[in-house]
PDB file of C-alpha atoms in Angstrom:
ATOM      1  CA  UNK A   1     -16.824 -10.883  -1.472  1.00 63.00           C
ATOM      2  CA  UNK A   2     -13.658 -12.133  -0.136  1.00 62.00           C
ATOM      3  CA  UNK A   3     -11.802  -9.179   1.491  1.00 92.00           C
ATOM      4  CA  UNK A   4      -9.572  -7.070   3.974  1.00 95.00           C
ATOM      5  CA  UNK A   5     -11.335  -5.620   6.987  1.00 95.00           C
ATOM      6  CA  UNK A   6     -10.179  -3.200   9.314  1.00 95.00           C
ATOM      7  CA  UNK A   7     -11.954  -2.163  12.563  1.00 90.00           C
ATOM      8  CA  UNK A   8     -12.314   0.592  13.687  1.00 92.00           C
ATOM      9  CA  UNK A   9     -12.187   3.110  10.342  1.00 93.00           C
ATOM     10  CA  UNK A  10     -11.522   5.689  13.215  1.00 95.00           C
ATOM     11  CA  UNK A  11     -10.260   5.744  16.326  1.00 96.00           C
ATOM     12  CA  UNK A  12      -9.101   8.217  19.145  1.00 96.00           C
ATOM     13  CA  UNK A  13      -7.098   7.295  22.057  1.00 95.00           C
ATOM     14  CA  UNK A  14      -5.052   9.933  24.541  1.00 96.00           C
ATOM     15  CA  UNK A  15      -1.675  10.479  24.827  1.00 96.00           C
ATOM     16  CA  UNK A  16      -0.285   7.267  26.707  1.00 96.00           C
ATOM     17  CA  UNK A  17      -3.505   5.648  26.535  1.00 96.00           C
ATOM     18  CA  UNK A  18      -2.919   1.604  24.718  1.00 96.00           C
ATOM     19  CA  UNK A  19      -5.318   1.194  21.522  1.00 96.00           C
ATOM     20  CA  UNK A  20      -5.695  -2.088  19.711  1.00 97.00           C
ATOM     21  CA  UNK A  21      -6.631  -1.609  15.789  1.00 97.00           C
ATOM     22  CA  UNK A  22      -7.946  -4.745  14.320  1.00 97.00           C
ATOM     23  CA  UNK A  23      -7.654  -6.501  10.757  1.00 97.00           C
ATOM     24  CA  UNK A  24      -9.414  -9.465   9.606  1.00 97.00           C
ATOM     25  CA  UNK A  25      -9.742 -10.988   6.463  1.00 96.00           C
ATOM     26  CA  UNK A  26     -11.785 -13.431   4.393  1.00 93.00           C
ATOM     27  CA  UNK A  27      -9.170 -14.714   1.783  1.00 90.00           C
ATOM     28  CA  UNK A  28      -7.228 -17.074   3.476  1.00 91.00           C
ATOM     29  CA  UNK A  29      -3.623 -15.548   2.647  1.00 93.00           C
ATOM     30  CA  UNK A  30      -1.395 -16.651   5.299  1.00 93.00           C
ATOM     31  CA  UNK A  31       1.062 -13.536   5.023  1.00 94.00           C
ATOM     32  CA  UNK A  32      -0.584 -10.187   6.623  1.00 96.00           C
ATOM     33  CA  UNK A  33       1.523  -7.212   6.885  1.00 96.00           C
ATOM     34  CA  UNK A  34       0.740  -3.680   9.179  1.00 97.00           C
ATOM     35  CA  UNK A  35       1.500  -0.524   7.971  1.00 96.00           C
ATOM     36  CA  UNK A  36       1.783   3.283   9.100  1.00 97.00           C
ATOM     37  CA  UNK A  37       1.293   6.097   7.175  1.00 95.00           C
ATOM     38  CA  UNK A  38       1.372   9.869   7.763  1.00 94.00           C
ATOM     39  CA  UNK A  39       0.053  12.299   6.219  1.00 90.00           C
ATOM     40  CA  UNK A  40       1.274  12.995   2.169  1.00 87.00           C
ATOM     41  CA  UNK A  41       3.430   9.966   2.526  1.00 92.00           C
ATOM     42  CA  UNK A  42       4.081   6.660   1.258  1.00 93.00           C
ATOM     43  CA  UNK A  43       3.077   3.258   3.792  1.00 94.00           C
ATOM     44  CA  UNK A  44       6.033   2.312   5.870  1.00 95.00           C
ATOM     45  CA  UNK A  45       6.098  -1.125   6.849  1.00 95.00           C
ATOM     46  CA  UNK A  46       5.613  -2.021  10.841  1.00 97.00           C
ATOM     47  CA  UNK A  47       5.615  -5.521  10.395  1.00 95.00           C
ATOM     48  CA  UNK A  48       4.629  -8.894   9.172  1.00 95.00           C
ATOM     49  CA  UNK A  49       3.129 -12.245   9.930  1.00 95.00           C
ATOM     50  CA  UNK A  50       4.355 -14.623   7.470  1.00 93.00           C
ATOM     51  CA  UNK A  51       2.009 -17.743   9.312  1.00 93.00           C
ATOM     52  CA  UNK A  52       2.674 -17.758  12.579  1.00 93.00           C
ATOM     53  CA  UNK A  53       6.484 -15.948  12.201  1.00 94.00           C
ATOM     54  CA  UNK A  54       6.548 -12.621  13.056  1.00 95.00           C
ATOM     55  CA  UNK A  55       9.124 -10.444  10.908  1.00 94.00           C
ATOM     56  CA  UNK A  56       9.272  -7.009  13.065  1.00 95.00           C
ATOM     57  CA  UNK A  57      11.266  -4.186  10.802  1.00 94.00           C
ATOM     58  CA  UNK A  58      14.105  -2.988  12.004  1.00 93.00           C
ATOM     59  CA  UNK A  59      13.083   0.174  12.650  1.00 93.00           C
ATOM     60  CA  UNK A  60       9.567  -0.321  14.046  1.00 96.00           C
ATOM     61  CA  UNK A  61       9.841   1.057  17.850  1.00 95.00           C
ATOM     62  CA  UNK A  62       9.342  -1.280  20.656  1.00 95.00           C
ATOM     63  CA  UNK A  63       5.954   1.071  21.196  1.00 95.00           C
ATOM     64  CA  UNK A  64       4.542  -0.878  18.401  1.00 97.00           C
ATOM     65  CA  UNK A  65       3.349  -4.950  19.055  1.00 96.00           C
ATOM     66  CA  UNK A  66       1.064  -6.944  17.532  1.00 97.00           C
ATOM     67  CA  UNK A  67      -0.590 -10.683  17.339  1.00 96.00           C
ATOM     68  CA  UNK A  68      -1.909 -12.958  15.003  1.00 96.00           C
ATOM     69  CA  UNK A  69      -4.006 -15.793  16.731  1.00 96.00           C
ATOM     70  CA  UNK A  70      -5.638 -17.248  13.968  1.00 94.00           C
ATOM     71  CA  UNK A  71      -4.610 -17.289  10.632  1.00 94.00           C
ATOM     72  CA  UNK A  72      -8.203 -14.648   9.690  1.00 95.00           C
ATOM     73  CA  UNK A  73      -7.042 -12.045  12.210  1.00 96.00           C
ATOM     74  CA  UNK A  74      -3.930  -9.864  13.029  1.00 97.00           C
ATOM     75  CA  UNK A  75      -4.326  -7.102  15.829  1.00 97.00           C
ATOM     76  CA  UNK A  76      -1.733  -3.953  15.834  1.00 97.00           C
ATOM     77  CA  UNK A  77      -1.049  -2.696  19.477  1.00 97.00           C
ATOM     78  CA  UNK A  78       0.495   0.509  20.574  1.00 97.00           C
ATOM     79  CA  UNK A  79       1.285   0.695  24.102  1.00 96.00           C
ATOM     80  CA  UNK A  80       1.572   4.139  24.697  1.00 96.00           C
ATOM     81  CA  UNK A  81       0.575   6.342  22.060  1.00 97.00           C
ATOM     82  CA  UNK A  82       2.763   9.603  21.385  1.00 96.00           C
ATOM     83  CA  UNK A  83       1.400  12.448  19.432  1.00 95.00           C
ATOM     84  CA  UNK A  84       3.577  11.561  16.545  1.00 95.00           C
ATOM     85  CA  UNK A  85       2.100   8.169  16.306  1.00 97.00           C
ATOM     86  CA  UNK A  86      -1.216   9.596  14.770  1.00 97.00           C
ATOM     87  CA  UNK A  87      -1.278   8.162  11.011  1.00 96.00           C
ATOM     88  CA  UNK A  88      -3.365   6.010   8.950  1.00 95.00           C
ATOM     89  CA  UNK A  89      -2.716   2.398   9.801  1.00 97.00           C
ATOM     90  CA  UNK A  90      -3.025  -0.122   6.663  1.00 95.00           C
ATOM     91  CA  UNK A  91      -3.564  -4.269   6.926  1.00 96.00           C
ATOM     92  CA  UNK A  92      -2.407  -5.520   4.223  1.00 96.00           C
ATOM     93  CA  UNK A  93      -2.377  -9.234   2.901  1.00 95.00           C
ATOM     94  CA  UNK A  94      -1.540 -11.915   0.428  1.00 93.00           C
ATOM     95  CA  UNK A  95      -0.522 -15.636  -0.430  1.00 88.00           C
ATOM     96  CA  UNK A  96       2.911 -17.132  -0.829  1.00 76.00           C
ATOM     97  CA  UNK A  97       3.018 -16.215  -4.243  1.00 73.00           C
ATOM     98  CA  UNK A  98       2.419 -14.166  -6.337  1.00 71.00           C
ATOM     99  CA  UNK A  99       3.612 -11.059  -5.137  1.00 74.00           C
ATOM    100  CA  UNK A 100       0.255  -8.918  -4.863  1.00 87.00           C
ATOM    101  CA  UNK A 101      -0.719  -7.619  -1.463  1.00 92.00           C
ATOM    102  CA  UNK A 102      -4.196  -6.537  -1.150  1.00 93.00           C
ATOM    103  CA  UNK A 103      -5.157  -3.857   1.331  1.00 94.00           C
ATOM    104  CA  UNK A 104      -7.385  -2.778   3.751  1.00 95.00           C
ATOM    105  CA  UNK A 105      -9.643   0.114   4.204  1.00 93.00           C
ATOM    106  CA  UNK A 106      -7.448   1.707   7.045  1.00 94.00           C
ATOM    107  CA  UNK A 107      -7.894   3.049  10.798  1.00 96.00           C
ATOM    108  CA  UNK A 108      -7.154   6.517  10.838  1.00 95.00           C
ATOM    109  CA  UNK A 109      -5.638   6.805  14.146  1.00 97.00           C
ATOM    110  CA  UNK A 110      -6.043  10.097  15.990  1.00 96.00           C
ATOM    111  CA  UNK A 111      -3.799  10.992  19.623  1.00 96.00           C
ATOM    112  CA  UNK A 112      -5.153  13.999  21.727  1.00 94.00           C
TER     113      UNK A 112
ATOM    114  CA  UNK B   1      18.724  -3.158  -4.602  1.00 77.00           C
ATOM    115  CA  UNK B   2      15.565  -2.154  -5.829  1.00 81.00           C
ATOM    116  CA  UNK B   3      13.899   1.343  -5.998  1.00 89.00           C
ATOM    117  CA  UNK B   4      11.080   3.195  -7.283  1.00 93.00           C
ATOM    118  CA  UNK B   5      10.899   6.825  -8.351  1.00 95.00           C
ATOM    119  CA  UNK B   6       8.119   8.678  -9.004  1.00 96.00           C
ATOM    120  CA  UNK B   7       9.042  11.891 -11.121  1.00 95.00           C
ATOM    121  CA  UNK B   8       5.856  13.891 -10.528  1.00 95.00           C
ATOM    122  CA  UNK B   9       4.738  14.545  -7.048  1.00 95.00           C
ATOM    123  CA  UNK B  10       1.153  16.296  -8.306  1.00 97.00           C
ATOM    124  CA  UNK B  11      -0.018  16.179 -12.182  1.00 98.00           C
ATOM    125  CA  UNK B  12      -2.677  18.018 -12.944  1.00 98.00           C
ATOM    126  CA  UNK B  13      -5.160  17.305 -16.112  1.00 97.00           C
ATOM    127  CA  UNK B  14      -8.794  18.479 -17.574  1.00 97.00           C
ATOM    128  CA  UNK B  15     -11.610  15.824 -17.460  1.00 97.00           C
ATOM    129  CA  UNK B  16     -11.440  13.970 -20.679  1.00 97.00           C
ATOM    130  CA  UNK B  17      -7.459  14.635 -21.736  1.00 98.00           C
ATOM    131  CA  UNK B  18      -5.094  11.994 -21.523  1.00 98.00           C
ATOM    132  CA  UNK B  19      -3.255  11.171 -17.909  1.00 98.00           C
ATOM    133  CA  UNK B  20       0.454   9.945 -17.465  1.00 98.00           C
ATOM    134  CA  UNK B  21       2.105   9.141 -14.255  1.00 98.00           C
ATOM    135  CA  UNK B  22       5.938   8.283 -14.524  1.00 98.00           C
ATOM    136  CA  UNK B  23       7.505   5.768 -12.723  1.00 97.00           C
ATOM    137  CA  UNK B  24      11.452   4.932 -13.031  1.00 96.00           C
ATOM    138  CA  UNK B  25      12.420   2.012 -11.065  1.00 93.00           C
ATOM    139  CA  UNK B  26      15.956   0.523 -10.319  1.00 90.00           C
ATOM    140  CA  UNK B  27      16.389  -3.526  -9.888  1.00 82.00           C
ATOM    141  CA  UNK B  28      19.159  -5.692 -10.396  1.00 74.00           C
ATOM    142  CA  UNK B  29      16.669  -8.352 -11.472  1.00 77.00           C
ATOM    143  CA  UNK B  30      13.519  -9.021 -13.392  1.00 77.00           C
ATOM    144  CA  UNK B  31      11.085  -7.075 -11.619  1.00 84.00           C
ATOM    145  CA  UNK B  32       7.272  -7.440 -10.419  1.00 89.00           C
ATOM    146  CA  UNK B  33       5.899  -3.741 -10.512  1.00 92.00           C
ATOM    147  CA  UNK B  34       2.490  -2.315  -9.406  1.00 94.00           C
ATOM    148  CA  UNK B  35       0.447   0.628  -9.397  1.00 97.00           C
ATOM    149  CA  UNK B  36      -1.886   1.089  -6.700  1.00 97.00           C
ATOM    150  CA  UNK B  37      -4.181   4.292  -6.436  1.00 97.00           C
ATOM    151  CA  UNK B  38      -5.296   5.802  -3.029  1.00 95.00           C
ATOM    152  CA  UNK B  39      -8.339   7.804  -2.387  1.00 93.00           C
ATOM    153  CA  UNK B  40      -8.906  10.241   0.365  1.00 89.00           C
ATOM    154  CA  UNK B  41      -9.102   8.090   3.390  1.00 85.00           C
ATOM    155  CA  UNK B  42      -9.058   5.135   1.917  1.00 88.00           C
ATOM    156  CA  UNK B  43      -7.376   2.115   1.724  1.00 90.00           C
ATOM    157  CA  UNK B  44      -4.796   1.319  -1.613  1.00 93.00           C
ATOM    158  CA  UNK B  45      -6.383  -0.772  -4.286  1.00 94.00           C
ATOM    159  CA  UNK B  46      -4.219  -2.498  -7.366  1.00 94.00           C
ATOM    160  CA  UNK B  47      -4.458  -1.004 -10.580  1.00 96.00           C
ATOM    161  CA  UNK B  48      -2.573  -3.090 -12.666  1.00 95.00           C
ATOM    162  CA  UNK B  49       0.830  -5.172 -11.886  1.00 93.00           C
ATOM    163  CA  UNK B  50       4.002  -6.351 -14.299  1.00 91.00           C
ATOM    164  CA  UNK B  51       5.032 -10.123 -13.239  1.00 83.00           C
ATOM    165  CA  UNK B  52       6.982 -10.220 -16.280  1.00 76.00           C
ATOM    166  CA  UNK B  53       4.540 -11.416 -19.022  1.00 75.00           C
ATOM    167  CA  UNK B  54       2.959  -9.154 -21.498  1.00 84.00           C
ATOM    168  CA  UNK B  55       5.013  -5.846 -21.245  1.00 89.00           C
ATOM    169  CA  UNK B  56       1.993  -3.819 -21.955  1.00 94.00           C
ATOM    170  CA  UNK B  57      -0.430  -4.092 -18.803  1.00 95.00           C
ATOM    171  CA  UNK B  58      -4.091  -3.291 -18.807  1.00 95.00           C
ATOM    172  CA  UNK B  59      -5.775  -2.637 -14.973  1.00 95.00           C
ATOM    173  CA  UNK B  60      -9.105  -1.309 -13.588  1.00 95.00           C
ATOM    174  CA  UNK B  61     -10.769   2.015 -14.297  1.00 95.00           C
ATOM    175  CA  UNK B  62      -9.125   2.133 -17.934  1.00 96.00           C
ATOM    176  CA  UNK B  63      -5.912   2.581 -16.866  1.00 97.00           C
ATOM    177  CA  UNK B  64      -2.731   0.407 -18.055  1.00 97.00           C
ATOM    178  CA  UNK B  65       1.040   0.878 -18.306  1.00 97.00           C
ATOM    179  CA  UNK B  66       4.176  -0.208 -20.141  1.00 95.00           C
ATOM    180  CA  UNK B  67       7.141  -1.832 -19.072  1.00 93.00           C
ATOM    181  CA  UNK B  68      10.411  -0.713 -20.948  1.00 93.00           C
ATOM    182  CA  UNK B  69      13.148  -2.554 -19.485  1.00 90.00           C
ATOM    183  CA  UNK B  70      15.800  -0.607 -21.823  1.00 90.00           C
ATOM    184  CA  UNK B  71      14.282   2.955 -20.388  1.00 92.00           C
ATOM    185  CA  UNK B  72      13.618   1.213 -17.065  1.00 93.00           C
ATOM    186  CA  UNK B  73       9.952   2.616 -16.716  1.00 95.00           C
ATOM    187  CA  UNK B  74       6.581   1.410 -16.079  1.00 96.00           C
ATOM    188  CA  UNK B  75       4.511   5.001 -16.806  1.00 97.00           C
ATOM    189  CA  UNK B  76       0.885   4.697 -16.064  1.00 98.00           C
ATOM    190  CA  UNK B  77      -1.467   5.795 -18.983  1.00 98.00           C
ATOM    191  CA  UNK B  78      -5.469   6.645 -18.905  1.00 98.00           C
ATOM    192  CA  UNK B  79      -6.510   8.043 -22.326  1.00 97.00           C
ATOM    193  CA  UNK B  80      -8.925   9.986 -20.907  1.00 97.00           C
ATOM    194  CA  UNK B  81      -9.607  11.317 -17.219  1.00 97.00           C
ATOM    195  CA  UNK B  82     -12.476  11.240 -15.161  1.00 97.00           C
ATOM    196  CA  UNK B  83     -13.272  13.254 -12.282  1.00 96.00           C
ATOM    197  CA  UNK B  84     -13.268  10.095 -10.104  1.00 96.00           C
ATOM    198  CA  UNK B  85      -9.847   9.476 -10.834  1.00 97.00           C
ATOM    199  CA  UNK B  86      -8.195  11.924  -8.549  1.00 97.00           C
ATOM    200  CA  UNK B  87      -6.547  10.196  -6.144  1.00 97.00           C
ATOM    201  CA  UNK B  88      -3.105   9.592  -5.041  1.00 96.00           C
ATOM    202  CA  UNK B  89      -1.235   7.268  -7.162  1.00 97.00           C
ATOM    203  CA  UNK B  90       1.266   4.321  -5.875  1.00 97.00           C
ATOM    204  CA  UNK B  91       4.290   2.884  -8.238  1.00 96.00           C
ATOM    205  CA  UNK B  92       5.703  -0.006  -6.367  1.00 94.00           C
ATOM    206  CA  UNK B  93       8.253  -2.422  -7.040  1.00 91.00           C
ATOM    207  CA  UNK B  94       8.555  -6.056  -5.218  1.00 86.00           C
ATOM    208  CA  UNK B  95      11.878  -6.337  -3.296  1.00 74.00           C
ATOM    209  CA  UNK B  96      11.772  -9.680  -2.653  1.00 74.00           C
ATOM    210  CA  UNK B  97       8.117 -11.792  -2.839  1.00 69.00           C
ATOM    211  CA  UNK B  98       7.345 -10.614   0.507  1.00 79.00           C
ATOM    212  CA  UNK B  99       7.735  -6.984   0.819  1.00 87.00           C
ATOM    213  CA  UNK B 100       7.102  -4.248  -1.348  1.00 90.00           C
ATOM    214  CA  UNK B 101       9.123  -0.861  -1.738  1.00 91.00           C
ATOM    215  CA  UNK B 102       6.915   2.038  -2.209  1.00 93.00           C
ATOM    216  CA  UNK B 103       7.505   5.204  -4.652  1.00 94.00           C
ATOM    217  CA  UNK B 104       6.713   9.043  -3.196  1.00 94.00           C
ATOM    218  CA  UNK B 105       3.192   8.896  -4.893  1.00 96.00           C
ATOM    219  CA  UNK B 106       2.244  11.207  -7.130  1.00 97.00           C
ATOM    220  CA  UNK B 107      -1.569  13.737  -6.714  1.00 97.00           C
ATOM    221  CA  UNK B 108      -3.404  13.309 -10.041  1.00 98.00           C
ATOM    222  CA  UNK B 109      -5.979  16.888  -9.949  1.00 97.00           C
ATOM    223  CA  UNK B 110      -8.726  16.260 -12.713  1.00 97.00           C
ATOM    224  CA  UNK B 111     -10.777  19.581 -13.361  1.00 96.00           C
ATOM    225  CA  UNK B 112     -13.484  19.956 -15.064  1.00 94.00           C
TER     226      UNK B 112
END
């Protein structure tokens, strides 16, 4: 089946320590989008690829970086991770149109 | 500018009796609205979506919902809950064909 994948489903890093979470998918969409989400809250959007253009949010800090080599994979990196920056992190992805993203299982991101 | 709100932040319901999850949503166009649900840990999977065809929507797991454009709501309707469905629940409105605007998300509780 055609889907999102996200590697690890956990991870644990220390405070300060950089952590690369991974997304890869299998359905060809050429927009894939990274997401953070805490704990009783709605996904907040990092970033997106849109092809090979990266779209960073506005509010997304400098902490946060990713890549997209190939149009299958998209890689979220966070330099130095603060305790606050423990959350679920979401891939998300879709075509040009229509509007539906589909999502990924998640890396539940853990800082000690 | 587009919005979603989600008027119920935990509904509660017996297994077997009827579920409804509101959803307002402001847009100063013809919308595309989702629903997404979100189990423990887990990723967010589409329920149903509104691209403006048939204003009553049918999705997965026996869920659907109707758009009213003169109420401006898209409630999400199950006629009759299942234990499985407790999860959290996602209404979501396109702001533009690449990014989406979540709601708060609302805790459906099914007991037995």
């Amino acid at each position: 089946d055609a889907m999102v994948i996200q590697n690890p489903r956990y991870q644990v890093t220390q405070f300060g320590k950089p952590v690369t979470l991974s997304c890869s998918q299998t359905l060809n969409h050429n927009v894939m989008y990274w997401y953070q989400q805490k704990s009783s809250q709605a996904p907040k959007l990092l970033f997106h690829y849109y092809d090979k253009d990266f779209n960073n949010e506005a509010d997304t800090p400098d902490n946060f970086q990713s890549r997209r080599p190939n149009t299958s994979f998209c890689f979220l990196d966070i330099r130095s991770p603060g305790l606050g920056d423990a959350a679920m992190y979401l891939c998300a992805t879709k075509r040009d149109h229509p509007e539906t993203q589909y999502f990924g299982p998640g890396t539940r991101l853990l800082v000690l | 500018a587009q919005s979603v709100t989600q008027l119920d932040s935990h509904v509660s319901v017996s297994e077997g009796t009827p579920v409804l999850l509101r959803c307002n949503y402001s847009s100063s166009y013809s919308p595309s609205l989702f629903w997404y649900v979100q189990h423990p840990n887990k990723g967010l999977q589409l329920l149903l979506k509104y691209t403006s065809a048939a204003t009553l929507v049918k999705g997965i797991n026996g869920f659907e919902a109707e758009f009213k454009k003169s109420e401006t709501s898209f409630h999400l309707t199950k006629p009759s809950a299942h234990m499985s469905d407790a999860a959290e629940y996602f209404c979501v409105v396109s702001k533009n064909t690449d990014k989406l605007i979540f709601g708060t998300g609302t805790r459906l509780q099914v007991f037995p």
